[in-house]
Structure formats: C-alpha cells, structure tokens
Tab-separated table of C-alpha atoms and ligand atoms in Angstrom:
chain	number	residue	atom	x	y	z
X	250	UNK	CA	4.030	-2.740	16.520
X	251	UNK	CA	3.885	-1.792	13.016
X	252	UNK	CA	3.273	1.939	12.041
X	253	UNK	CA	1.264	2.579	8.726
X	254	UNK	CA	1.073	6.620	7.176
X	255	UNK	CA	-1.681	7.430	4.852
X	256	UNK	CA	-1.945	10.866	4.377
X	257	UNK	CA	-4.136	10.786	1.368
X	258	UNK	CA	-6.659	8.283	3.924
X	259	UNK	CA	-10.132	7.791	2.098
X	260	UNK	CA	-13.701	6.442	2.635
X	261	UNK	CA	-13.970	3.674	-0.249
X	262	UNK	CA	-16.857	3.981	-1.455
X	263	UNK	CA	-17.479	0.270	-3.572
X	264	UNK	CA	-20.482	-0.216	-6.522
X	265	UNK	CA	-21.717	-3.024	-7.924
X	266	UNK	CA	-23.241	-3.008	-11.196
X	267	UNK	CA	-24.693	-6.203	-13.529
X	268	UNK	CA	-22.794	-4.442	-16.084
X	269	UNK	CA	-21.047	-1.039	-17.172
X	270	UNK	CA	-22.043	0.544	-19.790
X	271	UNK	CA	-20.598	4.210	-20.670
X	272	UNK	CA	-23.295	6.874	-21.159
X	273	UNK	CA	-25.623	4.807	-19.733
X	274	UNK	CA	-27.273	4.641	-16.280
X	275	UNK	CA	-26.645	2.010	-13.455
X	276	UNK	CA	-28.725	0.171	-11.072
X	277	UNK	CA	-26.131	0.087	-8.276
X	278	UNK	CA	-26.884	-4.160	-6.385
X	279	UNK	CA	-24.382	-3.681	-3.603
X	280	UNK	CA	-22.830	-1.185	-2.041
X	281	UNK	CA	-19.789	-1.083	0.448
X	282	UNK	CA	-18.148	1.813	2.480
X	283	UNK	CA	-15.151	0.875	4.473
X	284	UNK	CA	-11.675	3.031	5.707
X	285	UNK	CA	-9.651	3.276	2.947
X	286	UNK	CA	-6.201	4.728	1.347
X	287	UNK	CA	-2.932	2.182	1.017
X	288	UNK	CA	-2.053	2.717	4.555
X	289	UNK	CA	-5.158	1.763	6.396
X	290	UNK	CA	-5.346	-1.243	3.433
X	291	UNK	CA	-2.335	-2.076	4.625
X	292	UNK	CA	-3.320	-2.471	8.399
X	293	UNK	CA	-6.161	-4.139	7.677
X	294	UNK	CA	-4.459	-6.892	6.429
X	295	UNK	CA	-1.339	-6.710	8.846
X	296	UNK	CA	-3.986	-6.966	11.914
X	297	UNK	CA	-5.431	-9.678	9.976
X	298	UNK	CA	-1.469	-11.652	10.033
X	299	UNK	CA	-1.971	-10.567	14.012
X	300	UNK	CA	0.451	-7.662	14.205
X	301	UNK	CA	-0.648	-4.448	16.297
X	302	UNK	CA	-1.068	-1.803	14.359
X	303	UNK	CA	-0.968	2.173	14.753
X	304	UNK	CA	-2.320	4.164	11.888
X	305	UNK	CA	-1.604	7.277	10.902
X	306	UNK	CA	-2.057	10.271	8.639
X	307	UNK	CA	-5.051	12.571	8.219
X	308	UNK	CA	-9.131	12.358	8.892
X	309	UNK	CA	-11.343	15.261	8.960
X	310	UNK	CA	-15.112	16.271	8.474
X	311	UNK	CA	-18.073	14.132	8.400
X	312	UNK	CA	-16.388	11.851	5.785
X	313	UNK	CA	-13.235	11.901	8.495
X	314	UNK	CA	-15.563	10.916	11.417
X	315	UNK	CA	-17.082	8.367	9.572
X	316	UNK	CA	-13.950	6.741	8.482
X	317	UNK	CA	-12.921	6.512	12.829
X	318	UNK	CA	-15.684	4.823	13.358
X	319	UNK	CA	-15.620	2.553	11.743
X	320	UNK	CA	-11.676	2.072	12.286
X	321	UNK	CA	-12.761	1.600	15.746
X	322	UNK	CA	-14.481	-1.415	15.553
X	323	UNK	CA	-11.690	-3.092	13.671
X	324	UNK	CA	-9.659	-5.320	15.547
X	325	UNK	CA	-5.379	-4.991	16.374
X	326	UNK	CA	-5.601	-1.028	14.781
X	327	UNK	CA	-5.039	1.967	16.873
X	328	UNK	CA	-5.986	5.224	15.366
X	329	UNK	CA	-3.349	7.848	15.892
X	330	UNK	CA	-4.715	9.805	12.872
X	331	UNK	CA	-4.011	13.510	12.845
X	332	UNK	CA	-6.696	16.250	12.183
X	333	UNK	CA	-7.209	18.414	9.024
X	334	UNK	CA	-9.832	20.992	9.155
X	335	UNK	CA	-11.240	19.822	5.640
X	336	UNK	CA	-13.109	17.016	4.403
X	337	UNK	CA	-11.461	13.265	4.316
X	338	UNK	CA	-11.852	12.024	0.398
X	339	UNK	CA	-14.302	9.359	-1.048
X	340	UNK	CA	-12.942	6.950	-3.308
X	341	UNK	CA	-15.594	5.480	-5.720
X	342	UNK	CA	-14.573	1.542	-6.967
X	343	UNK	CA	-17.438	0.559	-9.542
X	344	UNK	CA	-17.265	-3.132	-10.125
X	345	UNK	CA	-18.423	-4.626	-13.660
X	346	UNK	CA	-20.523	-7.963	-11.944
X	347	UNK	CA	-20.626	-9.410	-15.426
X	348	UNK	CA	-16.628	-9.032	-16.015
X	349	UNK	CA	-15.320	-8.344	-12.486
X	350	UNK	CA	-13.756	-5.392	-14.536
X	351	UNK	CA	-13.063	-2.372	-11.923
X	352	UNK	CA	-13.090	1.348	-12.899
X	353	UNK	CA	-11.459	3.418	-9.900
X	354	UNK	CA	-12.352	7.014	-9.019
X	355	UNK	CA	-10.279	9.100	-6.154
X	356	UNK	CA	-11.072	12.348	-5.264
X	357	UNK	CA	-7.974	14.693	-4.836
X	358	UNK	CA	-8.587	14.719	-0.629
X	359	UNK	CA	-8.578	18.020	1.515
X	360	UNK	CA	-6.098	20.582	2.171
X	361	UNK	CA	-4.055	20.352	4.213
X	362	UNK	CA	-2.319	23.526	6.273
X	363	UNK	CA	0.918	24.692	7.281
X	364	UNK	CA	0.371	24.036	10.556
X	365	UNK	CA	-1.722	20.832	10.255
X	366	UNK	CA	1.187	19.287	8.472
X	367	UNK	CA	3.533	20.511	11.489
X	368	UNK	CA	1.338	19.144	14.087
X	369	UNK	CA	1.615	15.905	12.109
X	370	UNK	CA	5.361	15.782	11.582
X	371	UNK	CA	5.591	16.261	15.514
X	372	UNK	CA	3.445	12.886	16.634
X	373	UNK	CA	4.927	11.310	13.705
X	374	UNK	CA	8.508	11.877	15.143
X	375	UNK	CA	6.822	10.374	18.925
X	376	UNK	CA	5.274	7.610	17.469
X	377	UNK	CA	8.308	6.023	15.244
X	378	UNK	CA	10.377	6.408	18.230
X	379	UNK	CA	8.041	4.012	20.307
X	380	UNK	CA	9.468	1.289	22.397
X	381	UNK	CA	8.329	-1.823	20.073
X	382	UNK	CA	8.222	0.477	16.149
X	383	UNK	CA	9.072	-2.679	14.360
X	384	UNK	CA	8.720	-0.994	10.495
X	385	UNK	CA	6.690	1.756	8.964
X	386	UNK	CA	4.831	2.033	5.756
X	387	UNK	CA	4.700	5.234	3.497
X	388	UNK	CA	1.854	4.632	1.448
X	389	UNK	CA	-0.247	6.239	-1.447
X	390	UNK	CA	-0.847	9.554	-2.743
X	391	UNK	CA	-0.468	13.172	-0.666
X	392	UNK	CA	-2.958	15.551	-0.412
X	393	UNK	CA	-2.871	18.928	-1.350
X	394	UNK	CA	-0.591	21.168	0.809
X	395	UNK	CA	1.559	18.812	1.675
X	396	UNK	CA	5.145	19.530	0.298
X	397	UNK	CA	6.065	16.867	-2.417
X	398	UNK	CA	9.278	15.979	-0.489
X	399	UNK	CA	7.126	14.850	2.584
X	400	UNK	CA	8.157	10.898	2.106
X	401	UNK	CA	12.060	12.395	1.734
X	402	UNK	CA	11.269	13.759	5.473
X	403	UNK	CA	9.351	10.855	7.142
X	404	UNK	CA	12.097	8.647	5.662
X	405	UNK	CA	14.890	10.086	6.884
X	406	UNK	CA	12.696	10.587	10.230
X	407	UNK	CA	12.299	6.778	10.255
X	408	UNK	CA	16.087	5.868	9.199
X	409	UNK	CA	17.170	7.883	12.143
X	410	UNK	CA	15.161	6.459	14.364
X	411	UNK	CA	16.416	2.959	13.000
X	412	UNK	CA	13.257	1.791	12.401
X	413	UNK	CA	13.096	-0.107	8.969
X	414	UNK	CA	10.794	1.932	6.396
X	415	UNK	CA	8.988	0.897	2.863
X	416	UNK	CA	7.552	3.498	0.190
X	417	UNK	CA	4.364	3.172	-2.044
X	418	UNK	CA	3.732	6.040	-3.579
X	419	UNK	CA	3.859	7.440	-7.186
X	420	UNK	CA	5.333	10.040	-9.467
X	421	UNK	CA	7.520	12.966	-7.540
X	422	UNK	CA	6.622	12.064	-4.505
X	423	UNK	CA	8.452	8.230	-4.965
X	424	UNK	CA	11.540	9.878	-6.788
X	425	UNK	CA	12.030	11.813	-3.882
X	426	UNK	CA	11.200	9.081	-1.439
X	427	UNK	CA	13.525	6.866	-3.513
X	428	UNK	CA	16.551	9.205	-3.116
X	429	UNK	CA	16.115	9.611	0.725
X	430	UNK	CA	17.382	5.452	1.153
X	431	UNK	CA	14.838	3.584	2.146
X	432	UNK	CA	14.139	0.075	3.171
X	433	UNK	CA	12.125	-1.008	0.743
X	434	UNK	CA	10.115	0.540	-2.168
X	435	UNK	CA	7.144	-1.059	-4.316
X	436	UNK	CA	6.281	0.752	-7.479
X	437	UNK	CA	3.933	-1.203	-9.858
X	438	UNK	CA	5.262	-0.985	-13.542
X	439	UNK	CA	3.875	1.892	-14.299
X	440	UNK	CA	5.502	3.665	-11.376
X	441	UNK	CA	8.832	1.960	-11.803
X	442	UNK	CA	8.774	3.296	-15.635
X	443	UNK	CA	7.620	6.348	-14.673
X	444	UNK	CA	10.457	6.889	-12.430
X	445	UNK	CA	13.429	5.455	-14.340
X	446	UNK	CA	11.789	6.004	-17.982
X	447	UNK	CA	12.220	1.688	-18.914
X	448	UNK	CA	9.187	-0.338	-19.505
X	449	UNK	CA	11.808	-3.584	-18.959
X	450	UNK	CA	11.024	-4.757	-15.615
X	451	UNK	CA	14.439	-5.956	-14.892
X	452	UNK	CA	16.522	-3.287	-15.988
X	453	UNK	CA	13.912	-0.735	-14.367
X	454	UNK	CA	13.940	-2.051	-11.003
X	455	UNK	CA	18.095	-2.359	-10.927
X	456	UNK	CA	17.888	1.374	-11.849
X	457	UNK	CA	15.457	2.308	-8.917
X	458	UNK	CA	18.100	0.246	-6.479
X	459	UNK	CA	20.806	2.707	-7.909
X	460	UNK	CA	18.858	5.692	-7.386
X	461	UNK	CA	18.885	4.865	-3.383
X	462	UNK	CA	15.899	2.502	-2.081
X	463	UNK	CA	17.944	-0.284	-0.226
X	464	UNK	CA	15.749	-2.968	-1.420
X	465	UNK	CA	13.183	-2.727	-4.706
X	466	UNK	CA	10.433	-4.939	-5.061
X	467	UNK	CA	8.258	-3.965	-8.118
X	468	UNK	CA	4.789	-5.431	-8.291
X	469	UNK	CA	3.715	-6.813	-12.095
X	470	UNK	CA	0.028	-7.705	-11.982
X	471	UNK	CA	-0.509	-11.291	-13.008
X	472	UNK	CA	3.178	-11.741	-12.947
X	473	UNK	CA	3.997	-11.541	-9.371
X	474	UNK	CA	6.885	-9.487	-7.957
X	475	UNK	CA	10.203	-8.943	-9.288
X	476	UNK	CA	12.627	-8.246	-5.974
X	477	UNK	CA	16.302	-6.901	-6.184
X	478	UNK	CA	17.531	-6.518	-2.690
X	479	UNK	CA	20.987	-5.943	-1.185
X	480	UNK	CA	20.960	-10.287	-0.183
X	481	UNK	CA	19.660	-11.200	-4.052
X	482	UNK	CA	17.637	-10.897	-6.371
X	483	UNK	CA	13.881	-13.188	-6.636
X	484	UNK	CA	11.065	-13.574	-9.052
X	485	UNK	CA	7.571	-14.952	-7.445
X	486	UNK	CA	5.228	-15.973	-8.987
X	487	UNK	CA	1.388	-17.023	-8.042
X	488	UNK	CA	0.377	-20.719	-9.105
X	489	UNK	CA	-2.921	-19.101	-11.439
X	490	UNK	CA	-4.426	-16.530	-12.723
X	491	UNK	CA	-6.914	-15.490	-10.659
X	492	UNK	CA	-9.530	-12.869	-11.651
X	493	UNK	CA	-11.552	-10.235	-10.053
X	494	UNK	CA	-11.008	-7.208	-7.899
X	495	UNK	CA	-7.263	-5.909	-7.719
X	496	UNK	CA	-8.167	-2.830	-5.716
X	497	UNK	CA	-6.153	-3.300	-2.927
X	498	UNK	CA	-4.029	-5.867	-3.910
X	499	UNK	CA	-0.961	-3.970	-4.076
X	500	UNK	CA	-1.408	-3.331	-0.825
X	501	UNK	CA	-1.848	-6.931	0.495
X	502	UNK	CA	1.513	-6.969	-1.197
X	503	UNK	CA	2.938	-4.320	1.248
X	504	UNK	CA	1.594	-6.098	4.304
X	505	UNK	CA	2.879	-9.258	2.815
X	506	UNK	CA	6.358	-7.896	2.830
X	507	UNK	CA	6.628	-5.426	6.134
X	508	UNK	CA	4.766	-8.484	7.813
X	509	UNK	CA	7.968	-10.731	7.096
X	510	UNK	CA	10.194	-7.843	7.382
X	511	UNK	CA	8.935	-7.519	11.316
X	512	UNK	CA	9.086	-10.921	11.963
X	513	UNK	CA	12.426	-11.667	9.976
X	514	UNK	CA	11.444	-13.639	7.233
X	515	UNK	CA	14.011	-14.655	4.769
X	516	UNK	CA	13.256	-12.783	1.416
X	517	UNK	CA	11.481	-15.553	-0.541
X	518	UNK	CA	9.480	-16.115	2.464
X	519	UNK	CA	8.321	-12.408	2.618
X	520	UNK	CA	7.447	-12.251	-1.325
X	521	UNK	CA	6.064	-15.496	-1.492
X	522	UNK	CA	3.360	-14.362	1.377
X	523	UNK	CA	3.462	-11.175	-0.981
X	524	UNK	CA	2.014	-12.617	-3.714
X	525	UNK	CA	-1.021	-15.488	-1.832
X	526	UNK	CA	-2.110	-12.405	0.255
X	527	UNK	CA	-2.619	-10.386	-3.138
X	528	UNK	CA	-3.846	-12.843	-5.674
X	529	UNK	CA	-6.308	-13.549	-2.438
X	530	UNK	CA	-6.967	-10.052	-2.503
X	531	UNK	CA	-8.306	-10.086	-6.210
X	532	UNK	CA	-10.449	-12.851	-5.620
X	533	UNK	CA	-12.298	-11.580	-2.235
X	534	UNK	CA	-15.548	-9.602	-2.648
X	535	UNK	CA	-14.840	-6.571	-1.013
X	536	UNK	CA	-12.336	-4.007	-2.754
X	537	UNK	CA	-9.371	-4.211	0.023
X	538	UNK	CA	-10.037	-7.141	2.058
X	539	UNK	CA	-8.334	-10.958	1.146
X	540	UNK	CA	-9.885	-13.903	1.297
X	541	UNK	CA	-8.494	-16.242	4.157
X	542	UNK	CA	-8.809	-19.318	2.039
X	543	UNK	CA	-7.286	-18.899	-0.955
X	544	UNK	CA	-4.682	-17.142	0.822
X	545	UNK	CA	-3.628	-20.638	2.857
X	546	UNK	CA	-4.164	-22.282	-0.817
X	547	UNK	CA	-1.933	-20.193	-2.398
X	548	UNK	CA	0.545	-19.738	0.222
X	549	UNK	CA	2.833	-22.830	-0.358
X	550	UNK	CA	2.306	-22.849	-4.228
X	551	UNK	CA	4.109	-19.553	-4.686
X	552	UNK	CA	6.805	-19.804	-6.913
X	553	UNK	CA	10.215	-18.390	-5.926
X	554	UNK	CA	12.791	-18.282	-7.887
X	555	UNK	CA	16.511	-16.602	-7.449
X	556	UNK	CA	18.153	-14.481	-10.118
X	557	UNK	CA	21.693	-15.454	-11.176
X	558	UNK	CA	23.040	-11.766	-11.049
X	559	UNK	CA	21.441	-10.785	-7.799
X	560	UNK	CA	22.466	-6.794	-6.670
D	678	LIG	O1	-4.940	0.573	-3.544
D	678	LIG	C1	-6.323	0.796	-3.434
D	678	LIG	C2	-6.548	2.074	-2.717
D	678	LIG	O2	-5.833	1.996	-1.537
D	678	LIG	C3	-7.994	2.403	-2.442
D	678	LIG	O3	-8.345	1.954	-1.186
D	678	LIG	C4	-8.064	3.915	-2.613
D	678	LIG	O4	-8.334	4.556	-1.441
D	678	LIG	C5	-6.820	4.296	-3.359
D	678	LIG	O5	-6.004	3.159	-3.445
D	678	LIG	C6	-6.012	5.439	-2.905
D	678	LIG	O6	-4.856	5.599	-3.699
D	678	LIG	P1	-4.076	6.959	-3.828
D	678	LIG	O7	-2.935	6.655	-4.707
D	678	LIG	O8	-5.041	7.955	-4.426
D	678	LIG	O9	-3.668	7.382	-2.461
C-alpha cells in the first residue's frame, strides 16, 4: 500500500484549441475533466504499475463531490480524502492542437480551517501507521490555511512511523520539507534554484542533499533526472525528444520512483522507469495520464549513467 497526500487536490479541467491566440477567442474541440493535483496524478499512475493505493488530502463542494466520483470508478485507489467546508479548485490546461504548446491555469483552492486541518493531521497519523504503508508521497501546492510548515509535520509524522517519504512541492513549503529529512525530494529546476539560489543542476541538487532530503532527484525537462542519493549519484536520460503535453509528467516521475522505492528497485532501475513513465506522459492525450506503449518502448532505452563523485 502506497499512501499519496494532495492537499491542494483539483478537478483538471483540459481544453483543446486548433490554435491559441492571445486576445482572441477560442473554439474549445475537446474537453476533459478528470481528479487532479500531484498526489492523485501520482496514484493514477501507481494503480496503473498495480500498487494499491490510498489517497489523501482535501475535497469539498460540488467541485469536491465531483472529483469522488469519479475517483471511485478508478481502479486500485481508495479515497481516504478529508473534508473542507469550501470548494475543491479547478485547474484549467489549454492545449495549443497546432503546437501541442500547454498554458496551465490553477486556481488558489479553498480554505482550509483550524480544525479541518486537525481532523486531517489525526487520520493522517492512522493511516501512515497501517499494517502494509510501504511509502508516502507529499505532493504539490497547499491551500490556504494550511501552515507553510505542514510537509515539515507530515514528514517527521512519516519518518517516525518508519515509513519511507518523498516531497514535491515548491517554494517555502519544500525548504521546510527539505530540512525535516526526508526520503526523497523532486524539485524541477526551477524549484531546485529557487531553493538553493544555483541555476547549475549539479551543484544545486548537492546543495539540496546538504540542506537534509536523504536522497535528491531533480527533474530537467527534456534532460531526464539528475539523482544524488546516499548509494551514488545517476544521470538518466530518455532515448528522444518527445513532444506534447508535460502536464503531469513530473508526476509520472514520482510514481516512477516511490513505485521502485516500494518494491526495492536498485536506483537506476527506479529513475530509469522515472523517465519512460514521463516522456510517456508527454506524449499521451490526456493531461496526466501515460501512454502504455511508449512507456514499454522507452523503458529499456533509458539511459543511466553513474557519476564519478557520487554523495
Ligand atoms: O502536475 C500537474 C498538476 O498535477 C495538475 O494536475 C494540476 O492539478 C497541478 O499540477 C497542481 O499543481 P499545484 O502545484 O498547484 O498543486
């Protein structure tokens, strides 16, 4: 059993448009609506691998109950989301047909309440200490109301309850996360730069070891993922470019990496699934979902390669 948090969750909302244009007005040819936020991303795809997952985090209002149902016809995902009296956000994805250039919109989500966020930390606490919790994922932004050192908590929740834990968040929220020791953490570059103020990959994600997180693996677009860990240090890299969608691939990525953590994948073996589950990711229609295929394509073309100073 894996345990995902999204306490920013969201209904993605996904346009398609021949072609965007600004100050101009869209014919909208598709439109998708699916559960959304990094977390639930993240399940999807982990339930997709065949692990059992529990979700958590927040839903409320008609955008909340909306969300649940349709979590409830997805397979291998148990909702254990908590309620918040105020609306769940919408996140808007509006896909350029012509370029398969996205431009992403996420409302800030609802407020959250003293004692909605102290309801949550109490079935948080019961469900990492399950018989089974193999890992748990942090993941994405937090809503308003919820204290900015909420990661620092569910960390250390996690760490005592020795179940492994990985953070994907941004800003405050990561430094924070980053200083409570966990598992793993997976800033993109902007995030990593953002948090040790280096725009060199290398030297940024050494720095965000030394700042706490046990094992750093920073996620670099095109360029795969750069991993410095306590065993060594990898770069992996996908066999091509792909184009497309990347909403969502980031979090393919996580699943990729707490899917090998839970079933005790070597290193190389968890980044190189990293990287075919998100370049798979870019190229599936559907914002969030991967594309089977190009996933078992990409799989054993991955390129791994170790770093001579590893730690
Ligand atoms: O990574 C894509 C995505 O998970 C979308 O599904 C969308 O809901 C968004 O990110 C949420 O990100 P945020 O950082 O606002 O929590």
């Amino acid at each position: 059993m894996i345990l995902t948090v999204t306490l920013n969750a969201a209904l993605d909302i996904t346009y398609r448009v021949p072609a965007l244009t600004p100050h101009a007005s869209h014919r909208v040819t598709e439109v998708t609506e699916r559960p959304g936020g990094k977390g639930l991303n993240v399940a999807r795809v982990l339930a997709a691998l065949g692990h059992d997952v529990t979700v958590t985090g927040f839903a409320g209002g008609d955008t909340g109950r909306a969300l649940r149902d349709r979590l409830a016809t997805e397979p291998h995902i148990t909702d254990a989301l908590a309620p918040v009296a105020g609306a769940t956000r919408r996140t808007v994805a509006v896909v350029d047909a012509a370029t398969g250039d996205t431009t992403q919109l996420n409302e800030p989500g609802p407020a959250v309440a003293p004692a909605e966020w102290a309801a949550f930390l109490d079935s948080y606490e019961e469900l990492v200490r399950r018989d089974g919790m193999a890992a748990v994922a942090l993941c994405g932004s937090l809503p308003p109301g919820v204290p900015v050192g909420a990661y620092a908590l569910l960390i250390r929740s996690a760490r005592a309850a020795r179940v492994p834990v990985l953070l994907d968040t941004s800003g405050e929220p990561l430094r924070r996360g980053v200083a409570a020791r966990p598992d793993v953490v997976k800033p993109n570059a902007d995030e990593l730069a953002e948090l040790t103020g280096s725009h060199e990959p290398d030297r940024a994600t050494r720095d965000a070891r030394r700042r706490g997180a046990h094992a750093v693996v920073a996620s670099l677009g095109a360029d795969g993922l750069l991993a410095v860990t306590a065993d060594g240090g990898w770069r992996a890299r996908p066999p091509k470019r792909v184009r497309g969608n990347p909403t969502g691939a980031g979090d393919s990525a996580v699943a990729g990496l707490l899917s090998g953590l839970a079933e005790h994948l070597p290193w190389p073996d968890r980044l190189a699934r990293a990287v075919a589950l998100s370049a798979a990711t870019v190229v599936a229609p559907v914002a969030g979902e991967f594309d089977a295929a190009t996933y078992e394509d990409l799989l054993p073309r991955v390129a791994v390669t170790g770093q001579v100073t590893a730690a």
